[in-house]
Short mmCIF file of C-alpha atoms in Angstrom, two decimals:
data_model
loop_
_atom_site.label_atom_id
_atom_site.label_comp_id
_atom_site.label_asym_id
_atom_site.label_seq_id
_atom_site.Cartn_x
_atom_site.Cartn_y
_atom_site.Cartn_z
CA MET Y 173 0.00 0.00 0.00
CA THR Y 174 1.30 3.43 -0.95
CA LEU Y 175 1.54 5.80 1.98
CA PRO Y 176 0.17 9.35 1.58
CA THR Y 177 2.75 12.04 1.08
CA TYR Y 178 2.72 15.85 0.89
CA PRO Y 179 6.15 17.57 0.68
CA VAL Y 180 5.46 21.18 1.63
CA ASP Y 181 8.52 22.38 -0.28
CA ARG Y 182 7.24 20.97 -3.60
CA ARG Y 183 3.45 20.73 -3.31
CA PRO Y 184 1.41 23.97 -3.60
CA TRP Y 185 -0.26 25.33 -0.46
CA VAL Y 186 0.75 29.02 -0.07
CA PRO Y 187 -1.77 31.42 -1.71
CA VAL Y 188 0.01 34.38 -3.34
CA LEU Y 189 -0.90 37.36 -5.49
CA SER Y 190 1.11 38.25 -8.58
CA HIS Y 191 1.84 41.81 -9.65
CA GLU Y 192 -0.79 41.36 -12.37
CA GLY Y 193 -3.40 40.64 -9.69
CA GLU Y 194 -3.66 36.91 -10.33
CA LEU Y 195 -4.17 34.51 -7.44
CA GLU Y 196 -1.85 31.50 -7.40
CA VAL Y 197 -1.04 28.69 -4.98
CA LEU Y 198 2.66 27.80 -4.77
CA SER Y 199 5.03 25.54 -2.88
CA LEU Y 200 7.60 26.95 -0.47
CA ARG Y 201 10.37 26.56 -3.05
CA ASP Y 202 8.38 28.41 -5.68
CA VAL Y 203 7.36 31.19 -3.29
CA LEU Y 204 11.00 31.99 -2.55
CA SER Y 205 12.22 31.48 -6.10
CA GLN Y 206 9.49 33.72 -7.55
CA ALA Y 207 9.19 36.24 -4.70
CA HIS Y 208 10.32 39.14 -6.92
CA ARG Y 209 7.37 38.65 -9.30
CA LEU Y 210 4.80 38.34 -6.50
CA ARG Y 211 3.02 41.24 -4.86
CA ASP Y 212 2.11 39.58 -1.57
CA ILE Y 213 0.90 36.43 0.11
CA ALA Y 214 -2.89 36.13 -0.24
CA VAL Y 215 -3.90 34.56 3.06
CA PRO Y 216 -7.17 36.07 4.35
CA THR Y 217 -6.90 34.70 7.90
CA PRO Y 218 -4.67 37.06 9.97
CA PRO Y 219 -3.06 34.45 12.29
CA ALA Y 220 -2.29 32.21 9.29
CA ALA Y 221 -0.83 35.14 7.35
CA SER Y 222 1.32 36.03 10.35
CA ALA Y 223 2.51 32.43 10.75
CA ILE Y 224 3.37 32.02 7.04
CA LEU Y 225 5.28 35.30 7.02
CA ARG Y 226 7.36 34.15 10.00
CA LEU Y 227 8.13 30.88 8.22
CA LEU Y 228 9.14 32.76 5.06
CA TYR Y 229 11.32 35.14 7.08
CA LEU Y 230 13.19 32.21 8.57
CA LEU Y 231 13.69 30.57 5.18
CA THR Y 232 14.83 33.92 3.74
CA ALA Y 233 17.37 34.32 6.54
CA ARG Y 234 18.73 30.84 5.82
CA VAL Y 235 19.07 31.15 2.03
CA THR Y 236 20.60 34.65 2.24
CA ARG Y 237 22.83 33.74 5.22
CA LEU Y 238 21.42 36.71 7.10
CA ASP Y 239 20.63 34.45 10.02
CA GLN Y 240 23.87 35.28 11.81
CA HIS Y 241 26.46 37.97 12.45
CA THR Y 242 29.87 37.31 10.95
CA VAL Y 243 31.32 38.80 14.13
CA PRO Y 244 29.26 37.82 17.20
CA GLY Y 245 27.75 40.89 18.84
CA ASP Y 246 28.68 43.22 15.94
CA ASP Y 247 25.81 43.97 13.58
CA ARG Y 248 27.63 46.33 11.20
CA ASP Y 249 28.43 43.67 8.61
CA TRP Y 250 24.89 42.26 8.90
CA GLN Y 251 23.42 45.72 8.32
CA SER Y 252 25.69 46.20 5.32
CA ARG Y 253 24.69 42.88 3.75
CA ARG Y 254 21.00 43.50 4.33
CA PHE Y 255 21.34 47.02 2.88
CA ALA Y 256 22.81 45.59 -0.33
CA LEU Y 257 20.09 42.93 -0.57
CA ALA Y 258 17.36 45.51 0.12
CA ARG Y 259 18.71 47.72 -2.67
CA ALA Y 260 18.63 44.71 -5.01
CA SER Y 261 15.04 43.97 -3.94
CA ALA Y 262 13.80 47.50 -4.70
CA PHE Y 263 10.67 47.29 -6.83
CA PRO Y 264 10.64 46.47 -9.66
CA ALA Y 265 13.38 43.83 -9.31
CA ASP Y 266 14.38 41.74 -12.32
CA THR Y 267 15.77 38.93 -10.20
CA GLY Y 268 15.09 37.69 -6.69
CA PHE Y 269 16.66 35.24 -4.31
CA ASP Y 270 19.49 33.02 -5.56
CA THR Y 271 17.57 29.97 -6.80
CA GLU Y 272 20.61 27.74 -6.30
CA ALA Y 273 20.77 28.79 -2.66
CA VAL Y 274 17.04 28.14 -2.32
CA ASP Y 275 17.32 24.64 -3.77
CA GLU Y 276 20.47 23.89 -1.79
CA TYR Y 277 18.72 24.69 1.49
CA PHE Y 278 15.60 22.65 0.75
CA ASP Y 279 17.64 19.73 -0.62
CA ARG Y 280 19.71 19.69 2.57
CA TYR Y 281 16.60 18.60 4.49
CA GLU Y 282 14.98 16.68 1.63
CA ASP Y 283 13.50 13.99 3.87
CA ARG Y 284 12.03 16.43 6.41
CA TRP Y 285 9.52 18.45 4.37
CA ASP Y 286 6.91 15.71 4.03
CA LEU Y 287 3.81 16.60 6.05
CA TYR Y 288 2.81 12.93 6.30
CA SER Y 289 6.19 11.27 6.72
CA PRO Y 290 5.92 8.15 8.92
CA VAL Y 291 9.29 9.07 10.48
CA ARG Y 292 9.67 12.89 10.53
CA PRO Y 293 6.36 14.59 9.65
CA TRP Y 294 7.02 18.31 9.10
CA MET Y 295 6.33 20.48 12.17
CA GLN Y 296 4.80 17.49 13.97
CA ASP Y 297 5.69 14.82 16.53
CA ILE Y 298 5.38 11.21 15.32
CA ARG Y 299 5.63 9.97 18.92
CA LEU Y 300 2.03 11.03 19.49
CA VAL Y 301 0.91 7.88 17.67
CA THR Y 302 1.54 6.00 20.93
CA GLU Y 303 1.57 8.88 23.43
CA ALA Y 304 -1.68 10.79 22.73
CA ARG Y 305 -5.23 10.12 21.60
CA LYS Y 306 -7.01 11.61 18.60
CA ILE Y 307 -9.32 14.57 19.27
CA GLY Y 308 -10.76 15.23 15.81
CA VAL Y 309 -10.33 17.89 13.14
CA ASN Y 310 -13.01 20.19 14.55
CA ARG Y 311 -10.64 21.01 17.41
CA PHE Y 312 -7.85 21.60 14.91
CA ASP Y 313 -9.71 24.13 12.72
CA PRO Y 314 -10.09 27.46 14.61
CA THR Y 315 -12.97 28.54 12.33
CA ARG Y 316 -15.16 25.68 13.49
CA PRO Y 317 -17.24 25.67 16.68
CA ARG Y 318 -16.11 23.34 19.43
CA ASP Y 319 -17.90 19.99 19.54
CA ASN Y 320 -20.30 21.09 22.29
CA SER Y 321 -20.64 24.74 21.23
CA PRO Y 322 -23.68 26.34 19.54
CA VAL Y 323 -23.61 26.13 15.75
CA TRP Y 324 -23.76 29.51 13.99
CA PHE Y 325 -21.87 29.94 10.73
CA ARG Y 326 -20.11 26.56 10.47
CA HIS Y 327 -22.45 23.60 10.80
CA THR Y 328 -19.97 21.17 12.28
CA HIS Y 329 -20.33 19.29 15.53
CA LYS Y 330 -19.12 16.16 17.27
CA GLY Y 331 -20.97 13.93 14.85
CA HIS Y 332 -20.06 15.92 11.75
CA ALA Y 333 -16.37 16.69 11.16
CA PRO Y 334 -15.64 17.14 7.44
CA ALA Y 335 -12.08 16.54 6.30
CA ILE Y 336 -9.82 19.59 5.87
CA PRO Y 337 -7.95 20.08 2.56
CA THR Y 338 -4.25 19.57 3.20
CA ALA Y 339 -3.28 23.00 1.87
CA GLN Y 340 -5.59 24.57 4.47
CA ALA Y 341 -4.48 22.17 7.20
CA ILE Y 342 -0.86 23.33 6.85
CA GLN Y 343 -1.98 26.87 7.68
CA TRP Y 344 -3.88 25.65 10.76
CA LEU Y 345 -0.82 23.64 11.80
CA LEU Y 346 1.27 26.81 11.90
CA VAL Y 347 -1.53 28.73 13.62
CA THR Y 348 -1.72 26.05 16.32
CA HIS Y 349 2.00 26.37 17.04
CA LEU Y 350 1.85 30.17 17.37
CA TYR Y 351 -1.68 31.04 18.50
CA GLY Y 352 -2.92 27.73 19.90
CA PRO Y 353 -5.19 27.72 22.96
CA GLY Y 354 -4.31 26.63 26.44
CA GLY Y 355 -6.39 24.32 28.58
CA GLY Y 356 -7.43 20.79 27.79
CA GLY Y 357 -6.19 18.93 24.74
CA GLY Y 358 -5.63 15.26 24.07
CA THR Y 359 -4.14 13.38 27.01
CA ARG Y 360 -0.46 12.63 26.44
CA THR Y 361 1.32 9.93 28.40
CA VAL Y 362 5.12 9.99 28.39
CA SER Y 363 7.27 7.35 30.09
CA ARG Y 364 10.96 7.76 30.87
CA GLN Y 365 13.51 5.59 32.60
CA ARG Y 366 15.44 7.35 35.36
CA ALA Y 367 19.17 6.85 35.85
CA ASP Y 368 18.49 4.74 38.94
CA GLY Y 369 16.35 2.33 36.92
CA THR Y 370 12.98 3.48 38.21
CA GLY Y 371 10.19 4.55 35.87
CA HIS Y 372 8.88 8.11 35.44
CA VAL Y 373 5.45 8.61 33.88
CA VAL Y 374 3.67 11.88 33.11
CA SER Y 375 0.09 11.72 31.87
CA ASP Y 376 -1.74 15.00 31.37
CA GLN Y 377 -3.94 16.87 28.90
CA TYR Y 378 -3.21 20.46 29.96
CA MET Y 379 -1.59 22.67 27.30
CA SER Y 380 -0.01 26.10 27.69
CA SER Y 381 -1.03 28.86 25.27
CA GLY Y 382 0.92 29.62 22.09
CA PRO Y 383 3.63 32.31 22.21
CA LEU Y 384 1.69 34.83 20.08
CA ARG Y 385 -1.71 34.19 21.58
CA ALA Y 386 -3.57 37.51 22.01
CA ALA Y 387 -0.53 39.47 20.76
CA LEU Y 388 -0.66 42.02 17.94
CA THR Y 389 2.20 41.70 15.43
CA TYR Y 390 3.41 44.30 12.91
CA TYR Y 391 5.20 43.33 9.68
CA PRO Y 392 6.93 45.76 7.30
CA LEU Y 393 5.25 45.56 3.89
CA GLY Y 394 7.15 46.19 0.67
CA ARG Y 395 6.00 46.58 -2.92
CA SER Y 396 6.85 42.95 -3.74
CA LEU Y 397 7.07 39.82 -1.64
CA PHE Y 398 10.83 39.82 -2.25
CA GLU Y 399 11.07 43.31 -0.79
CA THR Y 400 8.75 42.41 2.10
CA LEU Y 401 10.88 39.42 3.12
CA VAL Y 402 14.16 41.32 2.96
CA ILE Y 403 13.05 44.40 4.90
CA GLY Y 404 11.28 42.31 7.54
CA LEU Y 405 14.27 40.15 8.45
CA PRO Y 406 15.01 40.23 12.18
CA ASP Y 407 18.51 41.11 13.31
CA PRO Y 408 19.93 37.91 14.85
CA GLY Y 409 21.24 40.16 17.63
CA ALA Y 410 23.02 38.38 20.45
CA ALA Y 411 22.41 34.94 18.98
CA PRO Y 412 24.62 32.03 20.08
CA GLU Y 413 27.42 30.65 17.95
CA PRO Y 414 26.43 29.59 14.40
CA GLY Y 415 24.91 26.14 14.25
CA THR Y 416 23.01 26.28 17.53
CA ASP Y 417 20.01 28.11 16.13
CA VAL Y 418 17.93 25.31 14.61
CA ALA Y 419 14.36 25.04 13.38
CA LEU Y 420 12.22 22.05 14.31
CA TRP Y 421 12.82 20.35 10.95
CA GLU Y 422 16.58 20.98 11.22
CA ARG Y 423 16.96 19.05 14.49
CA GLU Y 424 18.32 15.54 14.45
CA GLY Y 425 15.36 14.43 16.54
CA PRO Y 426 12.36 15.85 18.36
CA PRO Y 427 13.04 17.45 21.76
CA ASP Y 428 12.33 15.59 24.99
CA PRO Y 429 8.90 16.73 26.30
CA LEU Y 430 9.96 16.10 29.91
CA ALA Y 431 13.20 18.08 29.63
CA PRO Y 432 13.48 21.89 29.61
CA PRO Y 433 12.52 23.32 26.20
CA PRO Y 434 15.39 24.26 23.86
CA PRO Y 435 16.84 27.78 24.26
CA VAL Y 436 15.00 30.46 22.31
CA THR Y 437 17.69 31.45 19.84
CA SER Y 438 17.39 33.80 16.88
CA PRO Y 439 16.00 33.75 14.29
CA ALA Y 440 14.56 30.19 14.23
CA GLY Y 441 13.81 29.92 17.93
CA LEU Y 442 12.35 33.40 18.12
CA LEU Y 443 10.15 33.09 15.03
CA LEU Y 444 8.86 29.51 15.23
CA GLY Y 445 10.61 27.77 18.13
CA ARG Y 446 8.47 28.72 21.13
CA SER Y 447 5.51 26.45 20.47
CA ARG Y 448 3.84 24.80 23.46
CA HIS Y 449 1.82 22.38 21.32
CA ALA Y 450 2.59 18.96 19.86
CA VAL Y 451 0.51 18.02 16.81
CA LEU Y 452 0.11 14.99 14.58
CA LEU Y 453 -2.18 15.02 11.53
CA HIS Y 454 -3.86 11.97 10.02
CA PRO Y 455 -4.60 12.14 6.26
CA ASP Y 456 -6.97 10.20 4.06
CA PRO Y 457 -5.30 7.56 1.82
CA SER Y 458 -4.74 10.09 -0.97
CA GLY Y 459 -3.05 12.65 1.28
CA ASP Y 460 -5.29 15.40 -0.09
CA THR Y 461 -7.23 15.95 3.13
CA VAL Y 462 -6.77 15.66 6.89
CA VAL Y 463 -9.40 13.49 8.59
CA ASP Y 464 -8.19 13.46 12.20
CA ALA Y 465 -5.63 15.05 14.49
CA ARG Y 466 -3.81 14.67 17.78
CA ILE Y 467 -3.13 17.92 19.66
CA THR Y 468 -1.54 17.99 23.07
CA TRP Y 469 1.23 19.54 25.16
CA ALA Y 470 4.80 19.74 23.90
CA PHE Y 471 6.57 20.65 27.16
CA LYS Y 472 5.67 20.74 30.82
CA GLU Y 473 8.46 23.09 31.85
CA PRO Y 474 8.35 26.78 30.81
CA HIS Y 475 10.56 28.10 28.05
CA PRO Y 476 13.78 29.77 29.20
CA PRO Y 477 13.98 33.57 28.86
CA ILE Y 478 14.36 34.63 25.24
CA LEU Y 479 17.51 36.40 24.10
CA GLY Y 480 15.44 39.38 22.98
CA ARG Y 481 11.83 40.25 22.50
CA ASP Y 482 9.63 39.25 19.61
CA PRO Y 483 10.84 41.44 16.73
CA TYR Y 484 7.32 42.16 15.44
CA THR Y 485 5.46 43.37 18.54
CA ILE Y 486 5.00 46.72 20.26
CA ARG Y 487 6.10 46.47 23.88
CA GLU Y 488 4.18 48.60 26.36
CA ARG Y 489 4.62 49.28 30.05
CA THR Y 490 1.81 48.11 32.31
CA LYS Y 491 0.57 50.02 35.37
CA GLN Y 492 2.75 47.69 37.44
CA GLY Y 493 5.84 48.73 35.47
CA GLU Y 494 6.21 45.44 33.57
CA TRP Y 495 6.85 45.31 29.82
CA LYS Y 496 4.45 43.19 27.77
CA ASP Y 497 3.45 42.76 24.13
CA ARG Y 498 0.55 44.97 23.08
CA ARG Y 499 -2.55 42.81 22.87
CA ALA Y 500 -4.94 42.56 19.96
CA ASP Y 501 -8.17 44.41 20.74
CA ALA Y 502 -11.01 44.45 18.23
CA THR Y 503 -12.50 47.54 19.92
CA ARG Y 504 -9.35 49.60 19.36
CA ALA Y 505 -8.68 50.95 15.85
CA LEU Y 506 -5.11 50.33 14.70
CA TRP Y 507 -4.43 53.97 13.69
CA ARG Y 508 -4.04 54.53 17.43
CA ASP Y 509 -0.78 52.57 17.23
CA LEU Y 510 0.81 54.94 14.70
CA ASP Y 511 2.79 56.95 17.26
CA ALA Y 512 4.10 53.70 18.78
CA LEU Y 513 5.46 52.73 15.34
CA LEU Y 514 7.13 56.08 14.70
CA ALA Y 515 8.99 56.57 17.98
CA ASP Y 516 9.83 54.96 21.32
CA SER Y 517 8.62 56.51 24.55
CA GLU Y 518 8.70 55.85 28.28
CA ASP Y 519 5.55 53.75 27.91
CA HIS Y 520 6.19 51.79 24.72
CA THR Y 521 8.91 50.58 22.36
CA ARG Y 522 8.67 49.96 18.63
CA PRO Y 523 9.00 46.52 17.03
CA ASP Y 524 12.67 45.84 16.31
CA THR Y 525 12.06 45.32 12.60
CA VAL Y 526 10.24 48.66 12.40
CA THR Y 527 13.09 50.45 14.18
CA GLY Y 528 15.54 49.02 11.64
CA ILE Y 529 13.66 50.41 8.62
CA HIS Y 530 15.47 53.75 8.83
CA THR Y 531 18.75 51.98 7.94
CA LEU Y 532 17.40 50.85 4.54
CA PRO Y 533 18.07 52.58 1.20
CA PRO Y 534 15.74 55.60 0.74
CA GLU Y 535 14.30 54.15 -2.49
CA VAL Y 536 13.02 51.24 -0.41
CA ARG Y 537 12.38 52.89 2.97
CA ASP Y 538 10.08 55.65 1.70
CA HIS Y 539 7.58 53.14 0.29
CA VAL Y 540 7.38 50.78 3.27
CA ARG Y 541 4.01 50.24 4.90
CA VAL Y 542 3.19 48.18 7.98
CA ARG Y 543 0.60 45.42 8.21
CA ALA Y 544 -0.77 44.36 11.58
CA HIS Y 545 -2.12 40.87 12.26
CA GLY Y 546 -3.72 39.60 15.42
CA VAL Y 547 -6.58 37.75 17.06
CA HIS Y 548 -8.70 39.27 19.80
CA GLN Y 549 -8.59 36.29 22.14
CA ASP Y 550 -8.06 35.54 25.77
CA ARG Y 551 -4.91 33.87 26.99
CA LYS Y 552 -6.61 30.50 27.34
CA SER Y 553 -9.11 29.33 24.73
CA VAL Y 554 -11.67 31.90 23.58
CA ASP Y 555 -11.24 33.53 20.14
CA ARG Y 556 -13.37 36.62 19.54
CA GLN Y 557 -12.29 38.32 16.31
CA TRP Y 558 -9.53 38.38 13.73
CA ILE Y 559 -7.77 41.70 13.23
CA THR Y 560 -5.73 43.01 10.32
CA SER Y 561 -4.93 46.47 8.97
CA THR Y 562 -2.34 48.16 6.76
CA THR Y 563 -0.83 51.61 7.22
CA PRO Y 564 0.11 54.03 4.44
CA PRO Y 565 3.84 54.53 3.80
CA LEU Y 566 4.94 56.02 7.11
CA PHE Y 567 8.69 55.79 7.47
CA ILE Y 568 9.30 59.30 6.19
CA TRP Y 569 7.72 60.24 9.54
CA LEU Y 570 10.02 58.13 11.71
CA GLU Y 571 11.54 59.94 14.68
CA GLU Y 572 14.96 59.50 13.07
CA HIS Y 573 13.83 61.46 9.99
CA ASP Y 574 11.07 63.82 11.17
CA PRO Y 575 10.80 64.07 14.97
CA ASP Y 576 8.10 66.77 14.74
CA TYR Y 577 5.76 64.43 12.88
CA ALA Y 578 6.51 61.54 15.24
CA HIS Y 579 5.82 63.76 18.25
CA GLY Y 580 2.71 65.18 16.61
CA ALA Y 581 1.26 61.70 16.09
CA ALA Y 582 1.65 61.03 19.81
CA VAL Y 583 0.01 64.38 20.70
CA LEU Y 584 -2.99 63.73 18.45
CA ARG Y 585 -3.48 60.13 19.54
CA SER Y 586 -3.24 61.06 23.22
CA ALA Y 587 -5.77 63.88 22.79
CA ALA Y 588 -8.23 61.64 20.95
CA GLU Y 589 -8.05 58.97 23.65
CA THR Y 590 -8.25 61.47 26.52
CA VAL Y 591 -11.33 63.15 25.07
CA ALA Y 592 -12.94 59.73 24.56
CA GLY Y 593 -12.29 58.94 28.22
CA VAL Y 594 -13.83 62.22 29.34
CA LEU Y 595 -16.82 61.60 27.08
CA ARG Y 596 -17.32 58.13 28.52
CA SER Y 597 -17.04 59.31 32.12
CA ALA Y 598 -19.38 62.28 31.68
CA LEU Y 599 -22.06 60.27 29.89
CA ARG Y 600 -21.93 57.54 32.50
CA GLN Y 601 -22.20 60.02 35.35
CA GLU Y 602 -25.12 61.96 33.88
CA TYR Y 603 -27.02 58.85 32.82
CA ARG Y 604 -26.84 57.42 36.31
CA SER Y 605 -27.99 60.73 37.79
CA LEU Y 606 -31.32 60.44 36.01
CA SER Y 607 -34.32 59.04 37.85
CA ILE Y 608 -34.69 56.28 35.26
CA ALA Y 609 -31.22 55.08 36.15
CA ASN Y 610 -31.71 55.39 39.90
CA SER Y 611 -34.29 52.63 39.74
CA ARG Y 612 -31.52 50.26 38.68
CA PRO Y 613 -28.54 51.16 40.87
CA ASP Y 614 -26.66 47.97 40.03
CA ASP Y 615 -27.07 48.28 36.27
CA LYS Y 616 -23.65 49.10 34.77
CA ASP Y 617 -24.90 49.13 31.18
CA VAL Y 618 -25.04 52.77 30.05
CA PRO Y 619 -26.39 52.75 26.48
CA TRP Y 620 -25.33 56.33 25.78
CA VAL Y 621 -21.65 55.41 26.05
CA ALA Y 622 -21.66 52.71 23.37
CA ALA Y 623 -23.72 54.85 20.99
CA ALA Y 624 -21.51 57.91 21.46
CA LEU Y 625 -18.20 56.10 21.12
CA THR Y 626 -19.39 54.14 18.10
CA TRP Y 627 -20.08 57.48 16.40
CA TYR Y 628 -16.95 59.20 17.78
CA TRP Y 629 -14.09 56.87 16.86
CA PRO Y 630 -14.48 56.72 13.05
CA ARG Y 631 -14.71 60.53 12.94
CA ALA Y 632 -11.75 60.80 15.29
CA GLU Y 633 -9.70 58.74 12.84
CA GLU Y 634 -10.62 61.05 9.98
CA ARG Y 635 -9.80 64.12 12.09
CA PHE Y 636 -6.50 62.56 13.17
CA TRP Y 637 -5.31 62.17 9.58
CA GLU Y 638 -6.53 65.66 8.62
CA LEU Y 639 -4.59 67.26 11.46
CA PHE Y 640 -1.58 64.99 11.01
CA HIS Y 641 -1.10 65.71 7.31
CA ALA Y 642 -1.64 69.43 7.95
CA ARG Y 643 0.96 69.36 10.79
CA ASP Y 644 -1.70 70.97 12.98
CA PHE Y 645 -0.77 69.92 16.51
CA VAL Y 646 -1.70 73.18 18.30
CA GLU Y 647 -5.17 72.53 19.76
CA PRO Y 648 -5.90 68.81 19.41
CA TYR Y 649 -8.13 68.63 22.51
CA ARG Y 650 -10.46 71.27 21.12
CA ALA Y 651 -10.56 69.50 17.74
CA PHE Y 652 -11.57 66.16 19.23
CA THR Y 653 -13.91 67.79 21.76
CA ALA Y 654 -15.94 69.19 18.87
CA LEU Y 655 -16.42 65.62 17.66
CA ALA Y 656 -17.31 64.47 21.16
CA GLU Y 657 -20.05 67.11 21.39
CA ASP Y 658 -21.56 65.81 18.17
CA ALA Y 659 -21.31 62.27 19.57
CA VAL Y 660 -23.31 63.35 22.63
CA ALA Y 661 -26.05 64.65 20.37
CA GLU Y 662 -25.99 61.46 18.30
CA ALA Y 663 -26.44 59.31 21.42
CA THR Y 664 -29.03 61.41 23.28
CA ASP Y 665 -31.01 63.58 20.84
CA HIS Y 666 -33.76 60.97 20.53
CA LEU Y 667 -34.51 61.54 24.22
CA ALA Y 668 -33.69 65.25 24.46
CA HIS Y 669 -37.39 66.18 24.42
CA GLN Y 670 -37.37 65.07 28.07
CA ALA Y 671 -36.25 67.94 30.28
CA ALA Y 672 -34.04 65.77 32.47
CA VAL Y 673 -32.24 64.32 29.48
CA ALA Y 674 -31.79 67.77 27.93
CA ARG Y 675 -30.21 69.00 31.17
CA ALA Y 676 -27.93 65.96 31.30
CA GLN Y 677 -26.95 66.50 27.67
CA ALA Y 678 -26.06 70.13 28.32
CA GLN Y 679 -24.09 69.18 31.41
CA VAL Y 680 -21.99 66.63 29.45
CA ILE Y 681 -21.19 69.21 26.77
CA ARG Y 682 -20.28 71.77 29.43
CA TYR Y 683 -17.98 69.22 31.06
CA LEU Y 684 -16.26 68.46 27.74
CA ARG Y 685 -15.72 72.16 26.94
CA ASN Y 686 -14.36 72.92 30.39
CA HIS Y 687 -11.91 70.03 30.08
CA ALA Y 688 -10.69 71.27 26.67
CA ALA Y 689 -10.33 74.82 28.02
CA LYS Y 690 -8.17 73.60 30.89
CA LYS Y 691 -6.00 71.55 28.53
CA GLU Y 692 -5.66 74.34 25.97
CA PRO Y 693 -6.44 77.71 27.60
CA ARG Y 694 -6.92 80.83 25.52
CA ASN Y 695 -6.66 84.49 26.43
CA ASP Y 696 -10.23 85.23 25.39
CA LYS Y 697 -13.13 84.28 27.64
CA GLU Y 698 -14.37 80.77 27.02
CA PRO Y 699 -18.05 80.34 26.13
CA GLN Y 700 -20.05 78.34 28.65
#
């Protein structure tokens, strides 16, 4: 009987968009070899797009040898080599990556790219055949409801689990490694023999969350996929000696699940090596679809501290003074991150790859955009909404090139958020002061707030860009307060025929104007 096979380096599974606007599906080899003629990857699911980009970054670093410093701890030669490659990648580029280097790398691990290998399945652990039970493909596909969850848009359930096309399953495999949920998975039982001859057995189903779960990641976006991959390469930084940074498929064998996880080196360990999940897929006889899966824990001990931070996240300081990755939040528009991409501050730091854009050739740098990918999800198992957005070219406004613009973005964003907070507080206070609210003292739902903010934020974004492009940073609080006043009317005018509501409405507007006057006082007398 012929065993199913699916070599990810030769079989098509990565959706891409050509410069002519045509959608294609290519293998990993073809994606790298043809990157200069491709506009972008065409993956509509943000966590899958993020995961594929990180895989392509790692492969790019390997085939260009930009995965290490020639002199440990000295990045000058690395910066010089990347600068030359970035200049060669400037759109339109006649040639792309060295195809011989691409083939040489993939051929080096020829037997490790097969998704369904009975010995070394790619990005999976064959030991789960005997160590873990199957849990079904519904648990593997994040777009499907859980077996006991209500059915809304996907009519799958415990008794109905359609097979997943292999090309799609590869994306979910990468998503599981990076964004996978914590909590219960398939029970995994691992036995080990101690040095003294006694047995050691661990049997558990608890999984830790994936390393990017709930995080928002930002990737520099060029005019071609070739350009995107070159400008988004992470600096290997203080990586260990060459040869110690290995991807999962480059290892001689899978890591011991009962031992400490491997060190988080760069770039392989940092991009794809922090997974807390072990996965094994089961195909149909043809290998065209996945019909079942085993998903469980990969390690019981925590990962050691990473050598640096994730190169694609904004780090922000919490109220407790700790630094954490900015979380994906579907209620927060991504234009509010612009100032955190243009400059560092006491409260946030830019992604490393964004900081490094200013060292690129001007003909490349001035066209770079940033694409954000994330999932609004809790740290354990609940996924709420996918998030993605793309900025305009913004690196002409970097602090290193135009500090006034970078500072102005922070001023405008801060004013917009402060005014929104004042609006929320004033509406809540006045609503609860009404007699209709006093009858429900424990009711925290204030309908005026949601209505006002829903109207306010889209207009605030428009006003932000108007003021930003005009370099008008003089009276931002007054500008956003004018929008807030209109938002009050939008939320309350339908009830303003009631005297109590009209008084509350006037009081909220008075509060907003007084706040703006205190923030930005004028010599003339303020109207009340």
